[in-house]
Coordinates of N, CA and C in Angstrom, one line a residue:
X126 N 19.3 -45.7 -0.3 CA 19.4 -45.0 -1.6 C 20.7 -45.2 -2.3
X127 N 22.0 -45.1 -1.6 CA 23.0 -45.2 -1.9 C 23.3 -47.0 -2.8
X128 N 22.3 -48.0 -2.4 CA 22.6 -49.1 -3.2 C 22.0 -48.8 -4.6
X129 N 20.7 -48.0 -4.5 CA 19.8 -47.8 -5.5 C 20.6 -47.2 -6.7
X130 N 21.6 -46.3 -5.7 CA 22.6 -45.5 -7.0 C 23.5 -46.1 -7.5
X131 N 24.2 -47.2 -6.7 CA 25.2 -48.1 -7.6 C 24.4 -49.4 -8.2
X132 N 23.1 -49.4 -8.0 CA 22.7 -50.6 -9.1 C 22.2 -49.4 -10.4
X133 N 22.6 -48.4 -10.5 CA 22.5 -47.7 -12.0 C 24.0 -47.7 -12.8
X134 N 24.5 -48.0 -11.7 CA 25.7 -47.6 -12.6 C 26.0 -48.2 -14.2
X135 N 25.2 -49.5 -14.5 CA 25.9 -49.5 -15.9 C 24.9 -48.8 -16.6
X136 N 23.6 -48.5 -15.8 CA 22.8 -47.6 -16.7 C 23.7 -46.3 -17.5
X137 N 24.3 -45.8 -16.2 CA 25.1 -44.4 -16.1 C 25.9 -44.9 -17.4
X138 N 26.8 -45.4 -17.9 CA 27.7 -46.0 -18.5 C 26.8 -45.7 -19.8
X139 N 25.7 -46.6 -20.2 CA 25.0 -46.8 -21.4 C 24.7 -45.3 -21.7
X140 N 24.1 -44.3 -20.7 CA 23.5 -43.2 -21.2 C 24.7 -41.8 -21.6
X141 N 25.5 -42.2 -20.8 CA 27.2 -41.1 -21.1 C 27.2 -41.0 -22.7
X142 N 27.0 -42.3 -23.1 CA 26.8 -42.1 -25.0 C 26.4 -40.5 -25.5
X143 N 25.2 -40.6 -24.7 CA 23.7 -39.7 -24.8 C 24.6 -38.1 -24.9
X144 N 25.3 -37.5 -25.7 CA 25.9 -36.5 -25.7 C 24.4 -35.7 -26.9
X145 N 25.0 -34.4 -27.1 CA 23.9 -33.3 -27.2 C 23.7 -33.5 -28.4
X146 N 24.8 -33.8 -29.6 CA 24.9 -34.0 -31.1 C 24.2 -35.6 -31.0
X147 N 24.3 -36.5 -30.4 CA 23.7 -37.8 -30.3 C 22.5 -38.1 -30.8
X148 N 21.9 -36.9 -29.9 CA 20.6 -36.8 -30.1 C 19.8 -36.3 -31.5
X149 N 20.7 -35.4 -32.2 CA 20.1 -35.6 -33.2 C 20.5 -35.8 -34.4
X150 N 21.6 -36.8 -33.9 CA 22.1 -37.7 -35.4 C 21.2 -39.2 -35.4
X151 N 20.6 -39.7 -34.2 CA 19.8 -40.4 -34.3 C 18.4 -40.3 -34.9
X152 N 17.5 -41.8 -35.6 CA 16.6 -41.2 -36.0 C 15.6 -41.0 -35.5
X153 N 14.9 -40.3 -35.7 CA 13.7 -39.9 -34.6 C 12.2 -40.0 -36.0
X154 N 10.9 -40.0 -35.7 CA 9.7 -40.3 -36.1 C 8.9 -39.4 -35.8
X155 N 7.5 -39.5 -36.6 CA 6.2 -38.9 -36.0 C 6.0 -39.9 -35.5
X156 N 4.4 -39.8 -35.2 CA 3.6 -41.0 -34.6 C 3.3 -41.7 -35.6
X157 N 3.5 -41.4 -36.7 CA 2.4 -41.9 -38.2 C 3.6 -43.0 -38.5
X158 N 5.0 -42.8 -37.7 CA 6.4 -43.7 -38.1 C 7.2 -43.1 -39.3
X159 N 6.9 -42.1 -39.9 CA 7.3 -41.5 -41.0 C 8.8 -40.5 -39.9
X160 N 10.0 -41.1 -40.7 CA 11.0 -40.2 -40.4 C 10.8 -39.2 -40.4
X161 N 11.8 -38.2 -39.5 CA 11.5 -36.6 -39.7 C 12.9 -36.6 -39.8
X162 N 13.3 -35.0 -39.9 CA 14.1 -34.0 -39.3 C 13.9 -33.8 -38.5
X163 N 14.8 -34.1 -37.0 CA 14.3 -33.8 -35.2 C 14.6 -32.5 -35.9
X164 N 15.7 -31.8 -36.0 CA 16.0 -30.7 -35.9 C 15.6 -29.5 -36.5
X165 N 15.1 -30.0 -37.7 CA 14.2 -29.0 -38.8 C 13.0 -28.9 -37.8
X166 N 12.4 -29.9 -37.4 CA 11.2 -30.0 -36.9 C 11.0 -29.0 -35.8
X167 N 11.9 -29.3 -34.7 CA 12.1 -28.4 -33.9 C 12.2 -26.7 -34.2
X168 N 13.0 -26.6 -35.0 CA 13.4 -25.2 -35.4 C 11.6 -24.6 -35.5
X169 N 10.6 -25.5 -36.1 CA 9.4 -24.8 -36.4 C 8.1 -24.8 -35.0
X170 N 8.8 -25.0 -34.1 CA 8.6 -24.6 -33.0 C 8.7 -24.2 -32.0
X171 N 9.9 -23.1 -31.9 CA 10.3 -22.4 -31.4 C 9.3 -21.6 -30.5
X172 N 8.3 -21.4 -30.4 CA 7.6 -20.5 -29.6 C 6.4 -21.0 -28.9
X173 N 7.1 -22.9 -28.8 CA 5.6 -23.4 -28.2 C 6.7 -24.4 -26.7
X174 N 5.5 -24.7 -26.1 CA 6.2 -25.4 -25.0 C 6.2 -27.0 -25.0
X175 N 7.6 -27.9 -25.1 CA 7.6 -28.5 -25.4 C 7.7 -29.4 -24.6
X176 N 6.9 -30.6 -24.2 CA 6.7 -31.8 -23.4 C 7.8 -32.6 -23.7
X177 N 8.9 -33.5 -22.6 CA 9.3 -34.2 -22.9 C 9.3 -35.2 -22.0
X178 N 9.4 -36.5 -22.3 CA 9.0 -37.8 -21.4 C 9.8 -39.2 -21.9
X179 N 10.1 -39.7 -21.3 CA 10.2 -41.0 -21.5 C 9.6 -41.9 -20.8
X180 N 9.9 -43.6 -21.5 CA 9.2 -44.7 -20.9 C 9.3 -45.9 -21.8
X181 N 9.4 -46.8 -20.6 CA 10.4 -48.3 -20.9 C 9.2 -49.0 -20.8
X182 N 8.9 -50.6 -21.9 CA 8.2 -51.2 -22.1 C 9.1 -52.5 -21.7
X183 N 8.7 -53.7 -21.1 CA 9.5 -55.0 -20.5 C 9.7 -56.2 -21.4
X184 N 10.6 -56.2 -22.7 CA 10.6 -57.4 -23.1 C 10.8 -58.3 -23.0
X185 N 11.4 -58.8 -21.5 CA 11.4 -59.9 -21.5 C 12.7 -60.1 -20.2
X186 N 12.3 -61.3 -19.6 CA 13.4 -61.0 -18.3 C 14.7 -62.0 -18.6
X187 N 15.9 -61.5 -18.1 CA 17.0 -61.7 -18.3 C 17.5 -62.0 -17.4
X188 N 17.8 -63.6 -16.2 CA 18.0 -63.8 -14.8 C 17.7 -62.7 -14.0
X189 N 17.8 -61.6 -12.7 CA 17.1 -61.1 -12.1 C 16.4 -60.1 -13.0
X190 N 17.1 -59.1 -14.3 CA 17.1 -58.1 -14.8 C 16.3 -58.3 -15.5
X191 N 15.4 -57.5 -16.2 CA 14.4 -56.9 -17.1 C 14.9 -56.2 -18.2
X192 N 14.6 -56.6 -19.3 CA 15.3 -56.5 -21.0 C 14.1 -55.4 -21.3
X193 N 14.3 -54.5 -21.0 CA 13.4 -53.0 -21.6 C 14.0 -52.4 -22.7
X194 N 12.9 -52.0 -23.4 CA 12.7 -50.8 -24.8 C 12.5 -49.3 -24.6
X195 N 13.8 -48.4 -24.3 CA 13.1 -47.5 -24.1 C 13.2 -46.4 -25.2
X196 N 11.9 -45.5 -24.9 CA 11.3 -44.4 -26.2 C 11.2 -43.2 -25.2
X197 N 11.9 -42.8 -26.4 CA 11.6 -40.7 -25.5 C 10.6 -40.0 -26.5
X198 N 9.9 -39.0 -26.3 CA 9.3 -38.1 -26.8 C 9.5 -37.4 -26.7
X199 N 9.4 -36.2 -27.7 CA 9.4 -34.7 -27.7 C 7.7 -34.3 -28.1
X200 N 6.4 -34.0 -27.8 CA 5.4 -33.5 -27.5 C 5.3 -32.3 -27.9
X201 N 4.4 -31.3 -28.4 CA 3.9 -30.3 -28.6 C 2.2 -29.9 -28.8
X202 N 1.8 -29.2 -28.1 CA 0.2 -29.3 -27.7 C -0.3 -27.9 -28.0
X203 N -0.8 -27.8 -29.6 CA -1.0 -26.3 -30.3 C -2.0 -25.8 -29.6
X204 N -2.2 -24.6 -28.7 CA -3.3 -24.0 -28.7 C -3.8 -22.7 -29.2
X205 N -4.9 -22.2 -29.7 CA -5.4 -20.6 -30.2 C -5.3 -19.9 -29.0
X206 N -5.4 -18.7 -28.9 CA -5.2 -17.3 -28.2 C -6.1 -17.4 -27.0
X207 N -7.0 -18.3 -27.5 CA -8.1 -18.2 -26.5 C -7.3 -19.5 -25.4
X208 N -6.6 -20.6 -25.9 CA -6.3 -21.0 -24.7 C -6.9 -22.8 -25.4
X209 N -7.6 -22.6 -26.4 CA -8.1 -24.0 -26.9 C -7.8 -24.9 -27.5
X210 N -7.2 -26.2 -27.4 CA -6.6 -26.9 -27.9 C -6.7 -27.0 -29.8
X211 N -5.7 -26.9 -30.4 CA -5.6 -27.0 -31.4 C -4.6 -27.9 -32.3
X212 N -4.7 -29.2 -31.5 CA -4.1 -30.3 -31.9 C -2.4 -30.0 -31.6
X213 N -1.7 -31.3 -31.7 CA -0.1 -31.2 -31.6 C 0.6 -32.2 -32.2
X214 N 1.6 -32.1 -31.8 CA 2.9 -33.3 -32.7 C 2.8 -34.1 -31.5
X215 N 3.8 -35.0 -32.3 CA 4.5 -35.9 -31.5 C 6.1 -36.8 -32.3
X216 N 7.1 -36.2 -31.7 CA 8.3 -37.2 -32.1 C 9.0 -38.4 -31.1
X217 N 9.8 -38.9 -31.8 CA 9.9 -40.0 -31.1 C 11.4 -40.6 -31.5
X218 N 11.8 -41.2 -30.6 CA 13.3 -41.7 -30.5 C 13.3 -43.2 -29.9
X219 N 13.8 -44.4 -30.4 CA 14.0 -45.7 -29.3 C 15.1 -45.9 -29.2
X220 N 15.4 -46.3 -27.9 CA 16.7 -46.5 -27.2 C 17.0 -47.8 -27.4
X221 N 18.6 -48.3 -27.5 CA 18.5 -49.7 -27.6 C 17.9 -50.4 -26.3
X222 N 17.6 -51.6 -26.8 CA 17.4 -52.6 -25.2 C 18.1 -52.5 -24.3
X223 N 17.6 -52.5 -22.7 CA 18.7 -51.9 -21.8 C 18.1 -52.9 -20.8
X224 N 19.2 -53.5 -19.9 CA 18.7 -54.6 -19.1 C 18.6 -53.5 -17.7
X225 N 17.6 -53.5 -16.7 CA 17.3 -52.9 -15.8 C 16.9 -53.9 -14.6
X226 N 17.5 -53.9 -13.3 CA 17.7 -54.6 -12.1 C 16.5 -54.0 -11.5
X227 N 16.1 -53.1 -11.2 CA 14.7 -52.7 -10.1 C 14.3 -50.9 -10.8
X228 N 13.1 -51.3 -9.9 CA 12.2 -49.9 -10.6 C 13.1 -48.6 -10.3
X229 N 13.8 -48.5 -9.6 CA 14.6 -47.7 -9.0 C 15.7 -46.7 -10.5
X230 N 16.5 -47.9 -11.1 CA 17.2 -48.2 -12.1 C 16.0 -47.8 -13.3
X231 N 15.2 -48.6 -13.6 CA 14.1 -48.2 -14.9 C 14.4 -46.7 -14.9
X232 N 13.1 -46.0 -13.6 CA 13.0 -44.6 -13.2 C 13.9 -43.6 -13.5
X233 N 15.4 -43.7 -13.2 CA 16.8 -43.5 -13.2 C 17.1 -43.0 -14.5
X234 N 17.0 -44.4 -15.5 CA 17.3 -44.2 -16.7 C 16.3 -43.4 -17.7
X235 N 14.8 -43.3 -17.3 CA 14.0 -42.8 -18.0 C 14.3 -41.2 -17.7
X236 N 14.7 -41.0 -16.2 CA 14.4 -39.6 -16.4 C 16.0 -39.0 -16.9
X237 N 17.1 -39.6 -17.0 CA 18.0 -39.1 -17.4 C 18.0 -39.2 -19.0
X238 N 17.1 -40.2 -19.4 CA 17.3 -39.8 -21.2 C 16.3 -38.4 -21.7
X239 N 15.4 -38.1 -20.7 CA 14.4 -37.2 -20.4 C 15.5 -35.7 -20.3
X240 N 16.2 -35.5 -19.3 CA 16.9 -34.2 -19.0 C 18.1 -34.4 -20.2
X241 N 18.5 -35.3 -20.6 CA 19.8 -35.3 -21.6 C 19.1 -35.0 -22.3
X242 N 18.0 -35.4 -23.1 CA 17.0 -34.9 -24.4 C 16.8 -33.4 -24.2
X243 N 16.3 -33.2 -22.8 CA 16.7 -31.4 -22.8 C 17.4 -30.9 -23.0
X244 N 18.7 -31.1 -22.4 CA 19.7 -30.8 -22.4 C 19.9 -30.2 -23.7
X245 N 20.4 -31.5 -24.9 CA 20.5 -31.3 -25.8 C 19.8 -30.7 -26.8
X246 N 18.5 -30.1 -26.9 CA 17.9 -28.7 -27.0 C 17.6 -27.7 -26.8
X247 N 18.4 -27.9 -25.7 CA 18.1 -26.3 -25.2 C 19.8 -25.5 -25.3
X248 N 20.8 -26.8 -25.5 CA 21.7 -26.1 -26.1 C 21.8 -26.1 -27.4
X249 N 21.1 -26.6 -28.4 CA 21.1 -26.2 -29.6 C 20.4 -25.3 -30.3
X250 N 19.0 -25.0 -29.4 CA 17.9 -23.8 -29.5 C 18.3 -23.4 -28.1
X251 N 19.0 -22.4 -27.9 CA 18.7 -21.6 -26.7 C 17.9 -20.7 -26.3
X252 N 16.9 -20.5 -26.8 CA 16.0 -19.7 -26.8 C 14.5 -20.6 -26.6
X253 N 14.7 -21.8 -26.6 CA 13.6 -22.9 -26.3 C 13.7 -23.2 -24.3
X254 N 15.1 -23.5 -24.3 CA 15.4 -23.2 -22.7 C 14.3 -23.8 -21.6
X255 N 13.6 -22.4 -22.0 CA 12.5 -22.3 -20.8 C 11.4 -22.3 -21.2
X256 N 11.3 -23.3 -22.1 CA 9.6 -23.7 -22.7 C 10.2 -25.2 -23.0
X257 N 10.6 -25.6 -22.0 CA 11.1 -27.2 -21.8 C 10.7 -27.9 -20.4
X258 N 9.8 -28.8 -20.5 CA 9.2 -29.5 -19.5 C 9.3 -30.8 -19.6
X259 N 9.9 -31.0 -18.5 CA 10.6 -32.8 -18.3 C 9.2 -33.7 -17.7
X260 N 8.4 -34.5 -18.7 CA 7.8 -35.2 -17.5 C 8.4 -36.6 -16.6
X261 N 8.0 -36.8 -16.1 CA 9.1 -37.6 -14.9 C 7.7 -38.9 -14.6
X262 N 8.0 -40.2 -14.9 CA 6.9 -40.9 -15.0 C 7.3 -41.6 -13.7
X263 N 6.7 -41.2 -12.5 CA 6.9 -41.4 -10.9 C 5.4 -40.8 -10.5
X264 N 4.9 -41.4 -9.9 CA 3.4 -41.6 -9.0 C 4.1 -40.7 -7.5
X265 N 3.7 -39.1 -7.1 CA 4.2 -39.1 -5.6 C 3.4 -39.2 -4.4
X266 N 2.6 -40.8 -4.4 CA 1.7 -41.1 -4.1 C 2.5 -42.2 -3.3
X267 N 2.4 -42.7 -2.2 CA 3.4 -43.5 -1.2 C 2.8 -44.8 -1.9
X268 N 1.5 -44.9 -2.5 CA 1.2 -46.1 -2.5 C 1.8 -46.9 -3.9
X269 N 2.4 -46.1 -4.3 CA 2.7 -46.4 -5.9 C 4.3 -46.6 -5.3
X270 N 4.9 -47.9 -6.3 CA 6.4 -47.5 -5.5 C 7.1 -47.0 -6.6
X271 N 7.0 -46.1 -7.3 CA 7.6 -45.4 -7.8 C 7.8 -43.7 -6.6
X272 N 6.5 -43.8 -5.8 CA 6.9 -42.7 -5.0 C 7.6 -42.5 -4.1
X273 N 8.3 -43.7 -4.0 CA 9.6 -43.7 -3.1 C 11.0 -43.0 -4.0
X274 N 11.1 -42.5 -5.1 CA 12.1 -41.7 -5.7 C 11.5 -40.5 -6.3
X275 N 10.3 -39.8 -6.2 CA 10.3 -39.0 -6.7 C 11.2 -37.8 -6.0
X276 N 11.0 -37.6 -5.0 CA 11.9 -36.5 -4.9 C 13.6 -36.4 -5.4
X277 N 14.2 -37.5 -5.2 CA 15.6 -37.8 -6.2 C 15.5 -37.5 -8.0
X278 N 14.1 -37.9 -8.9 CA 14.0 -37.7 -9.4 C 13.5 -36.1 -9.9
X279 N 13.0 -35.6 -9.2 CA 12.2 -34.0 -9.4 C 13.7 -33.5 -9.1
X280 N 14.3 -33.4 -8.4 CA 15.4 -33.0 -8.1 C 16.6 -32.8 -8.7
X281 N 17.2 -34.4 -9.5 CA 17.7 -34.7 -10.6 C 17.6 -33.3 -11.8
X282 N 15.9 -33.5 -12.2 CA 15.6 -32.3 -13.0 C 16.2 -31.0 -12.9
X283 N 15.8 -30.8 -11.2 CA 15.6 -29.3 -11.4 C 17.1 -28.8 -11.0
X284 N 17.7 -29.9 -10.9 CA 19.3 -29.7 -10.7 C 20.1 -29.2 -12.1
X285 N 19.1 -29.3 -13.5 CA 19.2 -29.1 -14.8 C 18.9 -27.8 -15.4
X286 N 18.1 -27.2 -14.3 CA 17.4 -26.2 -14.7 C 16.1 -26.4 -14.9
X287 N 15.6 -27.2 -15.0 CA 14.4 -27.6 -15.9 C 13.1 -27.6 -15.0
X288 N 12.0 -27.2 -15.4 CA 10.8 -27.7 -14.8 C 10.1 -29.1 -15.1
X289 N 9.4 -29.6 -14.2 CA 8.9 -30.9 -14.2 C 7.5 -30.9 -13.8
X290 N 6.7 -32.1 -14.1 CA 6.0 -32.7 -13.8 C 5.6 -34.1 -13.5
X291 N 5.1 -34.9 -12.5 CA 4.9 -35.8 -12.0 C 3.8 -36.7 -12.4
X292 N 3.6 -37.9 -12.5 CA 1.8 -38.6 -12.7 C 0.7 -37.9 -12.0
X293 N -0.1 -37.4 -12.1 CA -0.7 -38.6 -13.3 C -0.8 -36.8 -14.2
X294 N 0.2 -35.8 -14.1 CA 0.2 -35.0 -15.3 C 1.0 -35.2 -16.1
X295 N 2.2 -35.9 -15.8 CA 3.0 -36.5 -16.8 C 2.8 -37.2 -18.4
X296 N 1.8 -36.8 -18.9 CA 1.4 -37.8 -19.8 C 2.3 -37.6 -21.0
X297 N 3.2 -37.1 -21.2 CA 4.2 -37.0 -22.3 C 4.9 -38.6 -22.2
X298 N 5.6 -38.7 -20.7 CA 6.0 -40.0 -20.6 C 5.0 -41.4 -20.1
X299 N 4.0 -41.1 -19.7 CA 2.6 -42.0 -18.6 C 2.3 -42.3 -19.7
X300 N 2.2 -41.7 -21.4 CA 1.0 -41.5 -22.2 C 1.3 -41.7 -23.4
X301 N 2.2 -40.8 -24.1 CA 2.5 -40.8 -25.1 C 4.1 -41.7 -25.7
X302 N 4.8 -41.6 -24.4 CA 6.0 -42.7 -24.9 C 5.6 -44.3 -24.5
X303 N 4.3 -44.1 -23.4 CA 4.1 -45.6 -23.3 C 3.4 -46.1 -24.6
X304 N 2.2 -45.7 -25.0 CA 1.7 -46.1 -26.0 C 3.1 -46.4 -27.2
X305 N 3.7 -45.8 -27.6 CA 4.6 -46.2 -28.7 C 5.8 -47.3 -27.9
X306 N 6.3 -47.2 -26.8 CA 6.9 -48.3 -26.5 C 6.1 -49.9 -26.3
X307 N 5.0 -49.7 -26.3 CA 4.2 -50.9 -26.7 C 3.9 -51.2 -28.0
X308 N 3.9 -50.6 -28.9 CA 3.7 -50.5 -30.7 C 2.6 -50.2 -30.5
X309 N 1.8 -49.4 -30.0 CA 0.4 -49.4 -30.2 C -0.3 -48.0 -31.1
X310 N 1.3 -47.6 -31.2 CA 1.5 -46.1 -32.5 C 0.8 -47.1 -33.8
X311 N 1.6 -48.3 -33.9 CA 1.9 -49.4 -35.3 C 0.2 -49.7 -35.5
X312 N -0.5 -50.1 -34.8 CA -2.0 -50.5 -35.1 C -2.8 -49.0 -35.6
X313 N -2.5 -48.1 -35.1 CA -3.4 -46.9 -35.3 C -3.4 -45.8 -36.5
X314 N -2.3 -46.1 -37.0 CA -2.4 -46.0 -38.7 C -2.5 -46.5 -39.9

């Protein structure tokens, strides 16, 4: 594990950027691609619980390393009193191209743009805090090798405060940031 952690290190480097104002001086989207207000947006949901996830799509390989696109989401899933789904949002952020050495490093970087996206709303809304859920796109299924880090990863999280979730409930990051890091947001409107 200890090599796993120094083949992140220029991840760690790239993501230090990632400070709390970062987040939302950058631009962020619906699904429709129409810019928003992260922050306005947010403010108008203050009393719902908000999904967040990331996930890297592979552009293309670069001698051992993999040229990834990564996209975070911020999620919201409206439901009535009764508990019934009543449709939701979705926003969206892309990270520059980031070269990634093994799944280890991918994983790494997804879930820390994941807790720093928290991070940085839950110190800007502190009262959202704890209606913040990190999904964590890791299988804790031995057969998936992603399930060789979830616990580093779940842990990462809850080292944040934060609650989590894993595949195949993860679909903020499994679901909704894969589909748009593949453009597949771009065909559907």
């Amino acid at each position: 594990m200890a090599q796993a952690v120094s083949q992140a290190q220029g991840a760690l480097e790239a993501l230090s950027a990632l400070s709390a104002e970062s987040w939302f001086a950058r631009p962020w989207f619906s699904l429709s691609g129409a810019k928003v207000s992260f922050a306005a947006e947010l403010g108008k949901l203050s009393g719902h619980l908000l999904h967040i996830g990331t996930d890297a799509f592979a552009l293309g390989k670069e001698g051992r390393a993999v040229r990834c696109r990564f996209v975070s989401v911020v999620c919201v899933h409206f439901r009535d009193r009764d508990g019934r789904g009543r449709g939701g949002r979705v926003f969206y952020t892309q990270h520059w191209p980031m070269r990634v050495a093994s799944i280890w490093e991918k994983l790494f970087v997804e879930t820390s743009c994941s807790v720093s996206l928290a991070a940085a709303i839950a110190e800007r809304f502190p009262r959202m805090g704890d209606r913040l859920l990190v999904h964590i796109d890791a299988n804790p299924d031995a057969s998936h090798r992603s399930g060789d880090y979830v616990h580093t990863l779940a842990n990462m999280v809850m080292g944040y405060g934060f609650r989590y979730v894993l595949k195949p409930k993860a679909w903020a990051s499994s679901r909704a940031a894969d589909f748009i890091a593949r453009g597949q947001h771009l065909r559907v409107v």
